[in-house]
Rosetta silent file (secondary structure, phi, psi, omega in degrees, C-alpha in Angstrom):
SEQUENCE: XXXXXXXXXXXXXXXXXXXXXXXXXXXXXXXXXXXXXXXXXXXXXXXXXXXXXXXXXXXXXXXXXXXXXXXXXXXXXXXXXXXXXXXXXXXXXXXXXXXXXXXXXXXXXXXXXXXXXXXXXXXXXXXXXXXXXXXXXXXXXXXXXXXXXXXXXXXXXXXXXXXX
SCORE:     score description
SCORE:     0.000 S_00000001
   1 L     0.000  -46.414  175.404  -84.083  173.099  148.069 S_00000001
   2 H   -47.079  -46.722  175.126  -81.565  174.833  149.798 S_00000001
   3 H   -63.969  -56.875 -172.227  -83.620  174.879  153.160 S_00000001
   4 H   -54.963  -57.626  176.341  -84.520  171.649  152.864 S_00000001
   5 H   -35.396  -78.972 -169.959  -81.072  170.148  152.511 S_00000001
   6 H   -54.770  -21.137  141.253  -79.953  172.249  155.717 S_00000001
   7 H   -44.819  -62.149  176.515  -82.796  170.758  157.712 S_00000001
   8 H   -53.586  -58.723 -175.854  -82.688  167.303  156.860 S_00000001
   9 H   -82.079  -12.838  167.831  -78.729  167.493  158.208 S_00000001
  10 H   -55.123  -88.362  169.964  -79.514  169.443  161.230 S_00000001
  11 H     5.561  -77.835  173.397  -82.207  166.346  161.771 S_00000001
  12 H   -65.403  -13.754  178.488  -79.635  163.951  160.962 S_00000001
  13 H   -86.312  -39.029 -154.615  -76.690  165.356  163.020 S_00000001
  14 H   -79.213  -36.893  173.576  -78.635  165.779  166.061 S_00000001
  15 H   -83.973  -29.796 -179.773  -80.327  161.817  165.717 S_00000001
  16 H   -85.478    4.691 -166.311  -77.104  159.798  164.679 S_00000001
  17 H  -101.116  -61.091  142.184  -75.195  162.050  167.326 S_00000001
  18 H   -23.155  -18.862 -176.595  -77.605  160.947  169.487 S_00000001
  19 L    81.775   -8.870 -153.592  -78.468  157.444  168.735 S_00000001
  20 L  -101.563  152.131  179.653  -82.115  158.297  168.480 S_00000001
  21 L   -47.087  150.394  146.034  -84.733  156.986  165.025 S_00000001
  22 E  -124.656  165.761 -177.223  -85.025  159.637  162.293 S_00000001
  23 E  -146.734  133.804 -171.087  -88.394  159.175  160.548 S_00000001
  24 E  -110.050  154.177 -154.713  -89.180  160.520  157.099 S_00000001
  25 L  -147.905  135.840  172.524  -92.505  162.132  156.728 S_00000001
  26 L   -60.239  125.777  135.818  -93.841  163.675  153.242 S_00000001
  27 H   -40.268  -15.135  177.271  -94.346  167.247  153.656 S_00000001
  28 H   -61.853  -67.892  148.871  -97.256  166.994  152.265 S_00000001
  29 H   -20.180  -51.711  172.212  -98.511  164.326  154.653 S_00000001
  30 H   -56.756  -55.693 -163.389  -97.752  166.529  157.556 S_00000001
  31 H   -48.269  -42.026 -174.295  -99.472  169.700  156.295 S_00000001
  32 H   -74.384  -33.422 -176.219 -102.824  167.194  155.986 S_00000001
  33 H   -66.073  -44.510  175.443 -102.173  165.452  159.316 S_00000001
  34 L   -55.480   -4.035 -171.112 -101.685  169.345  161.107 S_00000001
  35 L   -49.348  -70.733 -157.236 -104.845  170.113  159.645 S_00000001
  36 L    57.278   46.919 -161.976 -107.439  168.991  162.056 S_00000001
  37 L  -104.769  139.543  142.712 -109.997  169.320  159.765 S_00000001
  38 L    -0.199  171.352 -178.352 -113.297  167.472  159.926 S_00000001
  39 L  -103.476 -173.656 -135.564 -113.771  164.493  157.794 S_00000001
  40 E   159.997  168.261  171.360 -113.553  165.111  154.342 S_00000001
  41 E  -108.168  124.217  144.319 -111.148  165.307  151.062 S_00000001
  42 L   -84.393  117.543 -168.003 -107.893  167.255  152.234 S_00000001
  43 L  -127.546   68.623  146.407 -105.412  168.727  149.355 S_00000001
  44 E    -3.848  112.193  161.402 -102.033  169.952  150.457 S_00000001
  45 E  -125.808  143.442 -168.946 -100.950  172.344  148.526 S_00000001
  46 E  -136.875  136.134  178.805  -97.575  174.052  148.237 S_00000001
  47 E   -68.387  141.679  139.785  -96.556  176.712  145.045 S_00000001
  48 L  -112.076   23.689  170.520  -93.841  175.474  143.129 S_00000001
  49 L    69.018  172.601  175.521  -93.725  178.495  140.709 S_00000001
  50 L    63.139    7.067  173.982  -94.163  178.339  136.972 S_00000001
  51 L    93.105    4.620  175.146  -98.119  177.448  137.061 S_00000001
  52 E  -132.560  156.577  166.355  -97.342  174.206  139.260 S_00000001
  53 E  -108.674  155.618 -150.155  -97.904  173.066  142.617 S_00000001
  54 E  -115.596  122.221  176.916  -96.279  170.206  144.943 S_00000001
  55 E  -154.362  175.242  179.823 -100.080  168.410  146.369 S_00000001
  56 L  -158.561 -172.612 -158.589 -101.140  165.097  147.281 S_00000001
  57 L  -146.342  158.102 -175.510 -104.902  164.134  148.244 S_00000001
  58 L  -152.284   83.199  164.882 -106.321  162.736  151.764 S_00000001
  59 E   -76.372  141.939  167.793 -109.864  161.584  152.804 S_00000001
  60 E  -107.270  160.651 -169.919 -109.992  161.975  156.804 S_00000001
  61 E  -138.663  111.237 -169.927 -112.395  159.483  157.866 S_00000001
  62 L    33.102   58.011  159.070 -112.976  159.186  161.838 S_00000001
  63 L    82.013  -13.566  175.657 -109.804  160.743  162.629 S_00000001
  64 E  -105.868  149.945 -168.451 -107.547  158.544  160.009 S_00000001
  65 E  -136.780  114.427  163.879 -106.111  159.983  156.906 S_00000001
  66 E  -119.353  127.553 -179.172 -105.976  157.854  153.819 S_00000001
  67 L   -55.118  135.358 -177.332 -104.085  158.613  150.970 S_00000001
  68 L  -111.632  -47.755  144.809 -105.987  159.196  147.776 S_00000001
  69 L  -137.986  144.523 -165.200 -103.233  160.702  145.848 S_00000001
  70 L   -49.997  134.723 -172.969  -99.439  160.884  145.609 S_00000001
  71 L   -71.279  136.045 -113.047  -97.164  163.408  146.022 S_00000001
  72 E  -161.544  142.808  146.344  -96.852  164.947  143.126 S_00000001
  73 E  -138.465  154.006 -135.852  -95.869  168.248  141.268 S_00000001
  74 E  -170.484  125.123 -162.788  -98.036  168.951  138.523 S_00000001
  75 E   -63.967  141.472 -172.852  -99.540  172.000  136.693 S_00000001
  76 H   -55.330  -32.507 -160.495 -102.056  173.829  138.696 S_00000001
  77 H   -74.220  -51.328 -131.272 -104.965  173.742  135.448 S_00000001
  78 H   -65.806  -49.333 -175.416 -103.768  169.881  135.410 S_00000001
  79 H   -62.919  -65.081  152.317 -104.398  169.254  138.942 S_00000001
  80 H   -22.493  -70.400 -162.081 -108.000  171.378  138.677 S_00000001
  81 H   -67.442  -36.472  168.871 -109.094  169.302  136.249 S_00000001
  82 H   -52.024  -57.891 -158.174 -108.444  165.972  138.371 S_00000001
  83 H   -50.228  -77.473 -170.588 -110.169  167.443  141.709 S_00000001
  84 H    -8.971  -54.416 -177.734 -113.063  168.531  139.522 S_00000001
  85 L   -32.147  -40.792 -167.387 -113.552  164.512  139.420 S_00000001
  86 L  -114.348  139.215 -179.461 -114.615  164.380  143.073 S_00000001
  87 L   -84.292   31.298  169.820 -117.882  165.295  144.162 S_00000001
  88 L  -151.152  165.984  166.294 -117.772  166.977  147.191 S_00000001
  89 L   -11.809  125.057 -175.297 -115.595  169.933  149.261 S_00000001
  90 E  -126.159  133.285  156.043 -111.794  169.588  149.493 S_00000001
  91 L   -42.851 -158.064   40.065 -109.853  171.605  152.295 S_00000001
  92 L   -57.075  122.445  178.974 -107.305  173.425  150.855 S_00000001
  93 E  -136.810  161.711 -175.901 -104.045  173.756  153.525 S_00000001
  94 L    94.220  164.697  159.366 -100.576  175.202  152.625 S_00000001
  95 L  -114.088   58.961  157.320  -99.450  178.047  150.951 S_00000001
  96 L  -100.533    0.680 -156.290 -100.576  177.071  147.471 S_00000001
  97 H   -62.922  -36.080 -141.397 -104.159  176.904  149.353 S_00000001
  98 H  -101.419  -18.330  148.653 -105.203  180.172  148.447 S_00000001
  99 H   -59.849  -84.111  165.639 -104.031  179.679  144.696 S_00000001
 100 H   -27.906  -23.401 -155.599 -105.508  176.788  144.527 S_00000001
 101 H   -93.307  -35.934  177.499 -108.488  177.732  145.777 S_00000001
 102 H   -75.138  -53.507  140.780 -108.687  180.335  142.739 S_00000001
 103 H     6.091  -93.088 -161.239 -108.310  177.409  140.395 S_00000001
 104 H   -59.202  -20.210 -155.469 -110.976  175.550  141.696 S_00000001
 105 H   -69.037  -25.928  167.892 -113.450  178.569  142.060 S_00000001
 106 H   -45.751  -33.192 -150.159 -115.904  177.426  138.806 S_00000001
 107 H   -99.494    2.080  172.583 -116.272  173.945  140.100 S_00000001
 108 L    43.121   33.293  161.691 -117.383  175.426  143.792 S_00000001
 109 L  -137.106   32.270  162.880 -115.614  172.747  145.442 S_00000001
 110 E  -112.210  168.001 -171.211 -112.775  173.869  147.265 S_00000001
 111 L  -118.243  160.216 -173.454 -112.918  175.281  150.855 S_00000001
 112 L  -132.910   89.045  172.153 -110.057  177.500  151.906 S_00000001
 113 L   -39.082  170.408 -154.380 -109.072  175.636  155.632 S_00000001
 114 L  -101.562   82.663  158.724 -109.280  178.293  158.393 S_00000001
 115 L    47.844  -61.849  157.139 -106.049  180.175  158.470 S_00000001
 116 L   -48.063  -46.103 -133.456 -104.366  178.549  161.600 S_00000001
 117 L   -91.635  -58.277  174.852 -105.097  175.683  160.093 S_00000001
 118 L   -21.020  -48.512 -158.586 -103.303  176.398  156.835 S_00000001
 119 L  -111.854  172.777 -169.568  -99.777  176.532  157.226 S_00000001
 120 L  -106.857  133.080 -160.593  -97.366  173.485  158.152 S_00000001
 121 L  -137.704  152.912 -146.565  -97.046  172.750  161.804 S_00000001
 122 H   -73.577  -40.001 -161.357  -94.638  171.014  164.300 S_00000001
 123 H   -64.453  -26.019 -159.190  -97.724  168.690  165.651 S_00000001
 124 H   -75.197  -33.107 -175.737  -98.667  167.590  161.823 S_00000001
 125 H   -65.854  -22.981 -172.458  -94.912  166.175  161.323 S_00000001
 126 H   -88.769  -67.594 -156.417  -95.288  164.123  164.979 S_00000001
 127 H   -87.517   22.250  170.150  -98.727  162.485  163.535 S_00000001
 128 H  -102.086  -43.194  174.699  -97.579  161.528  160.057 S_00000001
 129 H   -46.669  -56.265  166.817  -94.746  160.064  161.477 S_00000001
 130 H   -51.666  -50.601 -154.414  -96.870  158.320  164.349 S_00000001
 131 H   -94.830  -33.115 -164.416  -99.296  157.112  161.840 S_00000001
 132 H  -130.266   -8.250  177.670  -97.097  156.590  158.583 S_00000001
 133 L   -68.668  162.194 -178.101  -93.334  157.402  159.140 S_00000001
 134 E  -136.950  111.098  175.741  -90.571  154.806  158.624 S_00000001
 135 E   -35.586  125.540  165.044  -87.310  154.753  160.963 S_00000001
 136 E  -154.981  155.571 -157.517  -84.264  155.148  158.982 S_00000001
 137 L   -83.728  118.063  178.916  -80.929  155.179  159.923 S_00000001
 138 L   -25.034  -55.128  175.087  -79.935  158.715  160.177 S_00000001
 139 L   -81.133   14.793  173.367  -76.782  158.588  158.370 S_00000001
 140 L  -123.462    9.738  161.732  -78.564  157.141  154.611 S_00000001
 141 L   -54.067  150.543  149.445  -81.974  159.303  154.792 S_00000001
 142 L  -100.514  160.824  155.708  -82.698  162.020  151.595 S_00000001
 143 L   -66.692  149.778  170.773  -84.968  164.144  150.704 S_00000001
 144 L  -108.660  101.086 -172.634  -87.566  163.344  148.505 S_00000001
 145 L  -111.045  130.743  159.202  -87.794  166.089  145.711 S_00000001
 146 L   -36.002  -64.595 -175.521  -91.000  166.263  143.214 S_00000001
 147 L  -158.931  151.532 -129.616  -88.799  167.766  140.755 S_00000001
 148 L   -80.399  137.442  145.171  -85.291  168.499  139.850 S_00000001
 149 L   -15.776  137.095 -179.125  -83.456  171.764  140.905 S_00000001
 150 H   -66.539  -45.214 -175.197  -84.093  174.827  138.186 S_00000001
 151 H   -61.652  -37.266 -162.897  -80.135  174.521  138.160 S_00000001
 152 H   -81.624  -64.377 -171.597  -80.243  170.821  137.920 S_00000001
 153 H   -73.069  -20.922  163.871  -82.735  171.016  134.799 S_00000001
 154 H   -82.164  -51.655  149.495  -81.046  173.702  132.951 S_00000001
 155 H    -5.647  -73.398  153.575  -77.887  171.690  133.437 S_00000001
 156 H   -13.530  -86.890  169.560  -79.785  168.852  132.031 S_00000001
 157 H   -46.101  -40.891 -169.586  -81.030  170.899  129.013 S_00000001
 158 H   -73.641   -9.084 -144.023  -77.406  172.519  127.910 S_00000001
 159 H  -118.811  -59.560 -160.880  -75.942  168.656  128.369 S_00000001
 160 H   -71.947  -48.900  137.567  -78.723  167.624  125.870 S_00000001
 161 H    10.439  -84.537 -162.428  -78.057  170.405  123.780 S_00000001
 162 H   -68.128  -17.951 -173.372  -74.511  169.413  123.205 S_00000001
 163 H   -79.213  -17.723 -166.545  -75.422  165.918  122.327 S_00000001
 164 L  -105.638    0.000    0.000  -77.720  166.952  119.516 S_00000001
């Protein structure tokens, strides 16, 4: 969380100090656009500890990537049993890929993308942005978090706690 936050204002100091677009892009969305994989089902995956992962879905189709599902975080079994649904090879990219990919091994239909391939990359943030980013004014963008801070949810809990 921490990283992200200090990107995202590095981002934003350098474009409203500048004048220049900022454009928010999914992380997810990037990892599948950096891909360059054949066409296909694409599954972003990223650990989020605890048995869950941060993923979203892709078919690339002639070079276009349309979302199949949302980004999401969501127990790894949980997520398994949706894929299972579709009948043919899914990519696995990120580094949940290789988790995932252990998951999936009964239903013999994930692929483990080709190592390069894998990890999140400066070109995949340039085409999700080209094909799907949205200009926003530097000084109101956020982050978009899956789910709440560990700190944030134990907070939560101890607050609920007191109420009961």
């Amino acid at each position: 969380f921490t990283g992200v936050r200090i990107g995202l204002a590095a981002a934003k100091g350098l474009c409203w100090g500048a004048d220049l677009p900022l454009y928010g892009v999914s992380t997810l969305a990037a990892m599948a656009y950096g891909a360059g994989l054949p066409d296909g089902l694409i599954c972003p995956v990223m650990d989020a500890r605890r048995s869950q992962v941060y993923t979203a879905l892709f078919c690339a189709e002639g070079g276009k990537l349309r979302r199949l599902a949302e980004d999401q975080a969501i127990a790894l079994a949980d997520w398994a049993t949706q894929l299972r649904a579709y009948a043919q090879p899914i990519w696995l990219v990120g580094d949940g890929a290789a988790l995932a990919a252990e998951a999936l091994a009964g239903a013999g239909l994930s692929l483990l993308a080709p190592e390069h391939l894998r990890q999140q990359r400066a070109a995949g943030v340039a085409l999700a942005a080209l094909a799907e980013g949205t200009v926003q004014d530097a000084a109101y963008i956020t982050p978009n978090y899956l789910r709440l801070p560990q700190a944030e949810r134990e907070r939560l809990a101890r607050m609920k706690d007191k109420k009961e």
